[in-house]
Coordinates of C-alpha atoms and ligand atoms in Angstrom, one line a residue:
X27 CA 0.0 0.0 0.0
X28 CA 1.0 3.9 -1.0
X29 CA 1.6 5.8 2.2
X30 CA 2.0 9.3 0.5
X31 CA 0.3 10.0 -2.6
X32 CA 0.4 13.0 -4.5
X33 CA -2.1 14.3 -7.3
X34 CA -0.7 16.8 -9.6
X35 CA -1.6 18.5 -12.3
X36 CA 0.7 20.8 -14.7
X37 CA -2.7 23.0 -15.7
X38 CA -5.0 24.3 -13.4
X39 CA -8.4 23.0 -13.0
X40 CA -8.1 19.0 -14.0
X41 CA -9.9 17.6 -10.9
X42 CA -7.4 17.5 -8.7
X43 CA -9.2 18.6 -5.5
X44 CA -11.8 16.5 -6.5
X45 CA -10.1 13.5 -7.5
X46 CA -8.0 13.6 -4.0
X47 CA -10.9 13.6 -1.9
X48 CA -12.8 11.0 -3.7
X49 CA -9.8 9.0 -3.6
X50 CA -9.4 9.7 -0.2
X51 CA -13.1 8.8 0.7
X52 CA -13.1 5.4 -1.0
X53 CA -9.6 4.6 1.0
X54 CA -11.6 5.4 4.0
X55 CA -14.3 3.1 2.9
X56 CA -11.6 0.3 2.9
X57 CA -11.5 0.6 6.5
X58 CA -8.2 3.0 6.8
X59 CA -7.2 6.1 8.5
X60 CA -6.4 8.8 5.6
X61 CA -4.9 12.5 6.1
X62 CA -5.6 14.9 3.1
X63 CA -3.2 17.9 3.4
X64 CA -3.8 21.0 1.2
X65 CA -0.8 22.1 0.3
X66 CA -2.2 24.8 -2.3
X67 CA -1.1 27.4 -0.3
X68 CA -2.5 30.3 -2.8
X69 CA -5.4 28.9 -3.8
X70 CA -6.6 26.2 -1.7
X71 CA -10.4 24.7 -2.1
X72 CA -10.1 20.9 -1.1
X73 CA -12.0 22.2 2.6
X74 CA -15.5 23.1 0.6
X75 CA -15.7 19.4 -0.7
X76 CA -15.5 18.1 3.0
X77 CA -18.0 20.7 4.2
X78 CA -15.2 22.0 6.7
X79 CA -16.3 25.4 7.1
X80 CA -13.9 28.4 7.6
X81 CA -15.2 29.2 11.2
X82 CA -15.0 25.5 12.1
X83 CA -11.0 25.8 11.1
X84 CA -9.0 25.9 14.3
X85 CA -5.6 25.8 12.7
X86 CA -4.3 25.4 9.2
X87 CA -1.2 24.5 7.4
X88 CA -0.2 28.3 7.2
X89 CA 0.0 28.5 11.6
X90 CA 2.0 25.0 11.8
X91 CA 4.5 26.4 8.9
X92 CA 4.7 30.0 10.6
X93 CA 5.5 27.7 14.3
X94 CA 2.2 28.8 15.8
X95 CA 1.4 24.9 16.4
X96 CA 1.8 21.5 15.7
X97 CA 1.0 20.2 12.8
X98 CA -1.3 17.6 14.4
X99 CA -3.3 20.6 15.6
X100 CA -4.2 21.1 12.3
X101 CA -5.7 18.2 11.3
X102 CA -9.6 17.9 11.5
X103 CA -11.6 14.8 11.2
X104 CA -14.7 15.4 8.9
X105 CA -15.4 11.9 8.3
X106 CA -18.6 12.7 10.2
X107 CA -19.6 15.7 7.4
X108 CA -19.3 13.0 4.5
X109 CA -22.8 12.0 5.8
X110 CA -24.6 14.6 4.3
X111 CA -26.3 14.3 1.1
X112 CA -26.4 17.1 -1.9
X113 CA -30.2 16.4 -2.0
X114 CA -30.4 16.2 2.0
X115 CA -30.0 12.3 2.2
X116 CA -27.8 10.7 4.8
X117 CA -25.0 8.9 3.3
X118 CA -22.8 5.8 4.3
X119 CA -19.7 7.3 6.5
X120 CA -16.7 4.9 5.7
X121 CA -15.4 2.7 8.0
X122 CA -12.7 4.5 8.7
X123 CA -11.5 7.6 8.9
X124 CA -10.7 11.2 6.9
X125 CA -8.2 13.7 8.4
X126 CA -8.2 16.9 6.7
X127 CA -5.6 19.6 7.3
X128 CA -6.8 22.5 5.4
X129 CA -4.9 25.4 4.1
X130 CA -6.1 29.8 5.2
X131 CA -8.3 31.2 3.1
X132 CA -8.0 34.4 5.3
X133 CA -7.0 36.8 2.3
X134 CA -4.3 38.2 5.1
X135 CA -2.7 34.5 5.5
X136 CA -2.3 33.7 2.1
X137 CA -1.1 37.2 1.0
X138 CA 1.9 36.5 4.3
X139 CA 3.0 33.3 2.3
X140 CA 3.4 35.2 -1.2
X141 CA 5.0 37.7 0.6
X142 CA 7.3 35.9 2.9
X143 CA 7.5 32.2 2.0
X144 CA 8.3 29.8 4.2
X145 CA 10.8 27.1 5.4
X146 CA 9.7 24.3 2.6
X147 CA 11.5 22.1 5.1
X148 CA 9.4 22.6 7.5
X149 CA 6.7 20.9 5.0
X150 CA 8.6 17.8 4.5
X151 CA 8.9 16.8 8.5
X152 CA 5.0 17.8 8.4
X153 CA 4.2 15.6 6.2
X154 CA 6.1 12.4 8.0
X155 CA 5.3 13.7 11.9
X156 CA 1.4 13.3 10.4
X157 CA 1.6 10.0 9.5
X158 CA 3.4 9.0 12.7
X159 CA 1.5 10.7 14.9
X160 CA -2.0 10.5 13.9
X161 CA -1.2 6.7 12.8
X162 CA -2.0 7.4 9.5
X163 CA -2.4 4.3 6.8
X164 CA -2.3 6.7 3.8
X165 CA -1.6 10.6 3.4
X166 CA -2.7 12.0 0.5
X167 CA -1.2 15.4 -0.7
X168 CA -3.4 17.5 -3.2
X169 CA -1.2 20.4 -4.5
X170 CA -1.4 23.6 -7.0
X171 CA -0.9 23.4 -10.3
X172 CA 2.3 23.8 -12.2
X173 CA 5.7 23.2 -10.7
X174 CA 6.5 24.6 -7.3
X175 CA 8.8 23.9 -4.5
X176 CA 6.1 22.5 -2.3
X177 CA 4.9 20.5 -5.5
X178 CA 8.7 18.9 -5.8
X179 CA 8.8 17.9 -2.8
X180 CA 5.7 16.4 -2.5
X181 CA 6.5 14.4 -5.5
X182 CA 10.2 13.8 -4.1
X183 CA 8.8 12.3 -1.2
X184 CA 5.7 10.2 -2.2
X185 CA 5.5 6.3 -3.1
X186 CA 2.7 7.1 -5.1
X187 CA 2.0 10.3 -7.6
X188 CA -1.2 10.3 -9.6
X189 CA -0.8 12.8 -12.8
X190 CA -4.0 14.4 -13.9
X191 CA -4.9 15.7 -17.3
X192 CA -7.4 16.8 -19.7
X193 CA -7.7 15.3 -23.2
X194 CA -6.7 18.7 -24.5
X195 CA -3.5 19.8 -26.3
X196 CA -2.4 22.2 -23.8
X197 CA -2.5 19.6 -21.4
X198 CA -0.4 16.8 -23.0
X199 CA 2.5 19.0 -23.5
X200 CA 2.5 20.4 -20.1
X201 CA 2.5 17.1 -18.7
X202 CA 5.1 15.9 -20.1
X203 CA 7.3 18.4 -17.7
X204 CA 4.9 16.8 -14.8
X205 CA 5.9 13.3 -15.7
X206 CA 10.4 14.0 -16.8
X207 CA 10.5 15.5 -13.3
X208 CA 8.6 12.4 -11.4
X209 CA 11.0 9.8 -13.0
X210 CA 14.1 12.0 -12.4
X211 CA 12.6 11.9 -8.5
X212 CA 12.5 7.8 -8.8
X213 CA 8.7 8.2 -7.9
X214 CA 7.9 4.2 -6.7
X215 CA 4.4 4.3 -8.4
X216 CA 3.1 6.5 -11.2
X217 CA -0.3 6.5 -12.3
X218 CA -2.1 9.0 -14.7
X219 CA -6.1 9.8 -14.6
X220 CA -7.6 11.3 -17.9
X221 CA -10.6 13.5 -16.7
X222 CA -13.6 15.6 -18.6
X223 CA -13.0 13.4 -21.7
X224 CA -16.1 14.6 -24.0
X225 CA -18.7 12.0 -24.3
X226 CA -17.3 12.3 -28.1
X227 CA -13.9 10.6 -27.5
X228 CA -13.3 7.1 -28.2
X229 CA -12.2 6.6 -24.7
X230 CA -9.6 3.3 -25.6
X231 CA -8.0 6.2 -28.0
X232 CA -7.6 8.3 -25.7
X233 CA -6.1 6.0 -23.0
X234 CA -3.5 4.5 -26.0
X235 CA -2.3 7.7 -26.6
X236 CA -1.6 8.5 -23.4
X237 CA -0.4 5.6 -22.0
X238 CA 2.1 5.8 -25.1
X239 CA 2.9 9.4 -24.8
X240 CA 4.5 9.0 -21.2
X241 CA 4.9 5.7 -21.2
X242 CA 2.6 5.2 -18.3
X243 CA -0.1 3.1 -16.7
X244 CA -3.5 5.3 -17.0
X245 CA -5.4 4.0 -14.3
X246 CA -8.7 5.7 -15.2
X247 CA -10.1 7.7 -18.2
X248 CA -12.9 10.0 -16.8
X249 CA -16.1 11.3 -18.9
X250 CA -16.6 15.2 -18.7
X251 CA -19.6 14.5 -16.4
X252 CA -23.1 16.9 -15.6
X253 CA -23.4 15.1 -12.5
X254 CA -19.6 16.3 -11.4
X255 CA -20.4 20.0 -12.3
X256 CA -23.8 20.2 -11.1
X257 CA -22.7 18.4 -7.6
X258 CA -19.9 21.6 -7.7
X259 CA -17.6 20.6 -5.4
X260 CA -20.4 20.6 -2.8
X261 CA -20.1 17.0 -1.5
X262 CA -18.1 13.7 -2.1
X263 CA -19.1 12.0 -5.2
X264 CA -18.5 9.3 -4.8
X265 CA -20.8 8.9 -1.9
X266 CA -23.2 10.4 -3.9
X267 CA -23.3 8.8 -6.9
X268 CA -22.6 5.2 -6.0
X269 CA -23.2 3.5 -9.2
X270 CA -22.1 6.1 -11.3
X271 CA -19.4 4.9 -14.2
X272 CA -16.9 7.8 -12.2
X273 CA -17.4 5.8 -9.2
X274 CA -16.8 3.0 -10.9
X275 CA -13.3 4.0 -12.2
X276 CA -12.2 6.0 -9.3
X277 CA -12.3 2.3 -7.6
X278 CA -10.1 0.8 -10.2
X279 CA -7.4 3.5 -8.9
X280 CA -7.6 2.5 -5.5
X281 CA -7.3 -0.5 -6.3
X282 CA -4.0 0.4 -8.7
X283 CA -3.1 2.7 -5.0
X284 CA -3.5 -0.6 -2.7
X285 CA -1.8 -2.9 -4.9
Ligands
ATP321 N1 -15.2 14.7 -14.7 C1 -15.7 16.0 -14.5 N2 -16.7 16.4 -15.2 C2 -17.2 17.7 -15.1 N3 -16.7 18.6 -14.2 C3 -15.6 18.2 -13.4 C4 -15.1 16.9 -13.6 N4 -14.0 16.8 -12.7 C5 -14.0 18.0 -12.0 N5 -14.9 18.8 -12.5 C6 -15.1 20.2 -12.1 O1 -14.0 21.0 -12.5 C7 -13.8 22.0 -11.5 C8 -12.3 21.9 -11.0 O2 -12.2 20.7 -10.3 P1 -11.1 20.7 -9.1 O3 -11.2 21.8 -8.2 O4 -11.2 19.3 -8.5 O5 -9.8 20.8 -9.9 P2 -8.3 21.2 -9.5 O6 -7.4 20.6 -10.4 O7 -8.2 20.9 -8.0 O8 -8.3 22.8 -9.7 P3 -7.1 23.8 -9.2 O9 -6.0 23.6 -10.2 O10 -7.8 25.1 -9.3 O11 -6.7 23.4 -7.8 C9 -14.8 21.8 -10.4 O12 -15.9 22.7 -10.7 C10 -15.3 20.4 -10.6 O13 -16.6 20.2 -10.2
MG322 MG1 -7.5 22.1 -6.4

């Protein structure tokens, strides 16, 4: 089993946020304790999709970075929120359990980190002290697009990196970069997800090409779905959509994950 997994994207947008806490959800699901760190410092959004709510924050990445606490003090459990329906239904609430340690989005916080950085170090113990002390099974890293320092080492230090991209021209050259830099960091486990392929596609095509554009194992070809947009980030979808073909594949990469 993956201990640290990172999804990445070079292009904003792809479904990382989304992809990393279905993921994360379905691990839980299997029984196992799962972390989900934000580490989108600028821009960070994975919070809305657990329903953690910015009053309900009692510390984030940003105050264990700037040595205002632990980082264990920012982790919150929402495996409880993943209950609640879109439509008002209760859900099933995985076996296990979802840890999330969200980033600010006080305007004032995030403006300090463009500003003054921060000790990128300090990220890499965070990352390892989490696992140990919240006895972690899996950690799962969701990033910001593009490379960054934080995005480096997040990809230096995982067993497991899942590359996302659109089936769109922009996309397959940018990940390219995404994909030279995970093999020159000896990444254990590389696994690509194709997502908002237009019903159009011939979906085999599509996962050919990629597989034999980066010589990689694409673990899951994703339709461009009505469901995923109209659900907006508002709940997990896979909770929500049990049956649904997304569902379906989203499984297959756990399963690639746990192998
Ligand atoms: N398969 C899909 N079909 C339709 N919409 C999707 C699909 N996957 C994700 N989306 C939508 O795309 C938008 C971006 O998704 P998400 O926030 O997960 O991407 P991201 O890569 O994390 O973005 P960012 O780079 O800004 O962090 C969201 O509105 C989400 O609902
Ligand atoms: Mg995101």
């Amino acid at each position: 089993m993956s201990k640290i997994i990172s999804v990445h994207s070079f292009r904003g947008g792809t479904g990382k946020s989304n992809t990393t806490a279905n993921v994360a959800t379905l691990l839980a699901a299997e029984g196992l304790k799962v972390g989900v760190i934000d580490t989108d410092i600028q821009s960070p959004g994975i919070h809305v999709l657990f329903g953690l709510e910015e009053q309900d924050m009692k510390h984030s990445l940003n105050d264990y970075l700037w040595g205002k606490c632990e980082i264990k003090d920012t982790a919150h459990d929402v495996t409880k929120n993943l209950g609640k329906g879109i439509k008002g239904q209760v859900l099933v609430i995985p076996k296990g359990q979802v840890f999330l340690i969200p980033s600010s989005i006080k305007v004032g916080e995030i403006a300090r980190v463009l500003r003054e950085g921060y000790d990128v170090g300090l990220l890499n113990d965070g990352f390892h002290r989490l696992v140990e002390d919240l006895k972690l099974d899996v950690l799962m890293i969701d990033t910001h697009p593009g490379l960054n320092e934080e995005t480096l080492l997040s990809i230096a230090i995982s067993d497991a990196l899942i590359i996302i991209m659109r089936p769109d021209q922009q996309d397959y050259q940018g990940t390219g970069v995404t994909v030279e830099v995970a093999r020159k960091l000896d990444v254990p486990k590389l696994l690509m997800v194709v997502n908002k392929t237009p019903a159009v596609f011939d979906f085999n095509e599509v996962k050919k090409r990629v597989e034999q554009t980066y010589n990689a194992t694409v673990a899951a070809v994703l339709p461009h779905s009505d469901e995923m947009m109209t659900l907006a980030s508002a709940g997990i979808f896979v909770l929500n959509y049990p049956d649904h073909p997304i569902t379906e594949q989203l499984k297959q990469v756990v399963k690639l994950l746990m192998s």
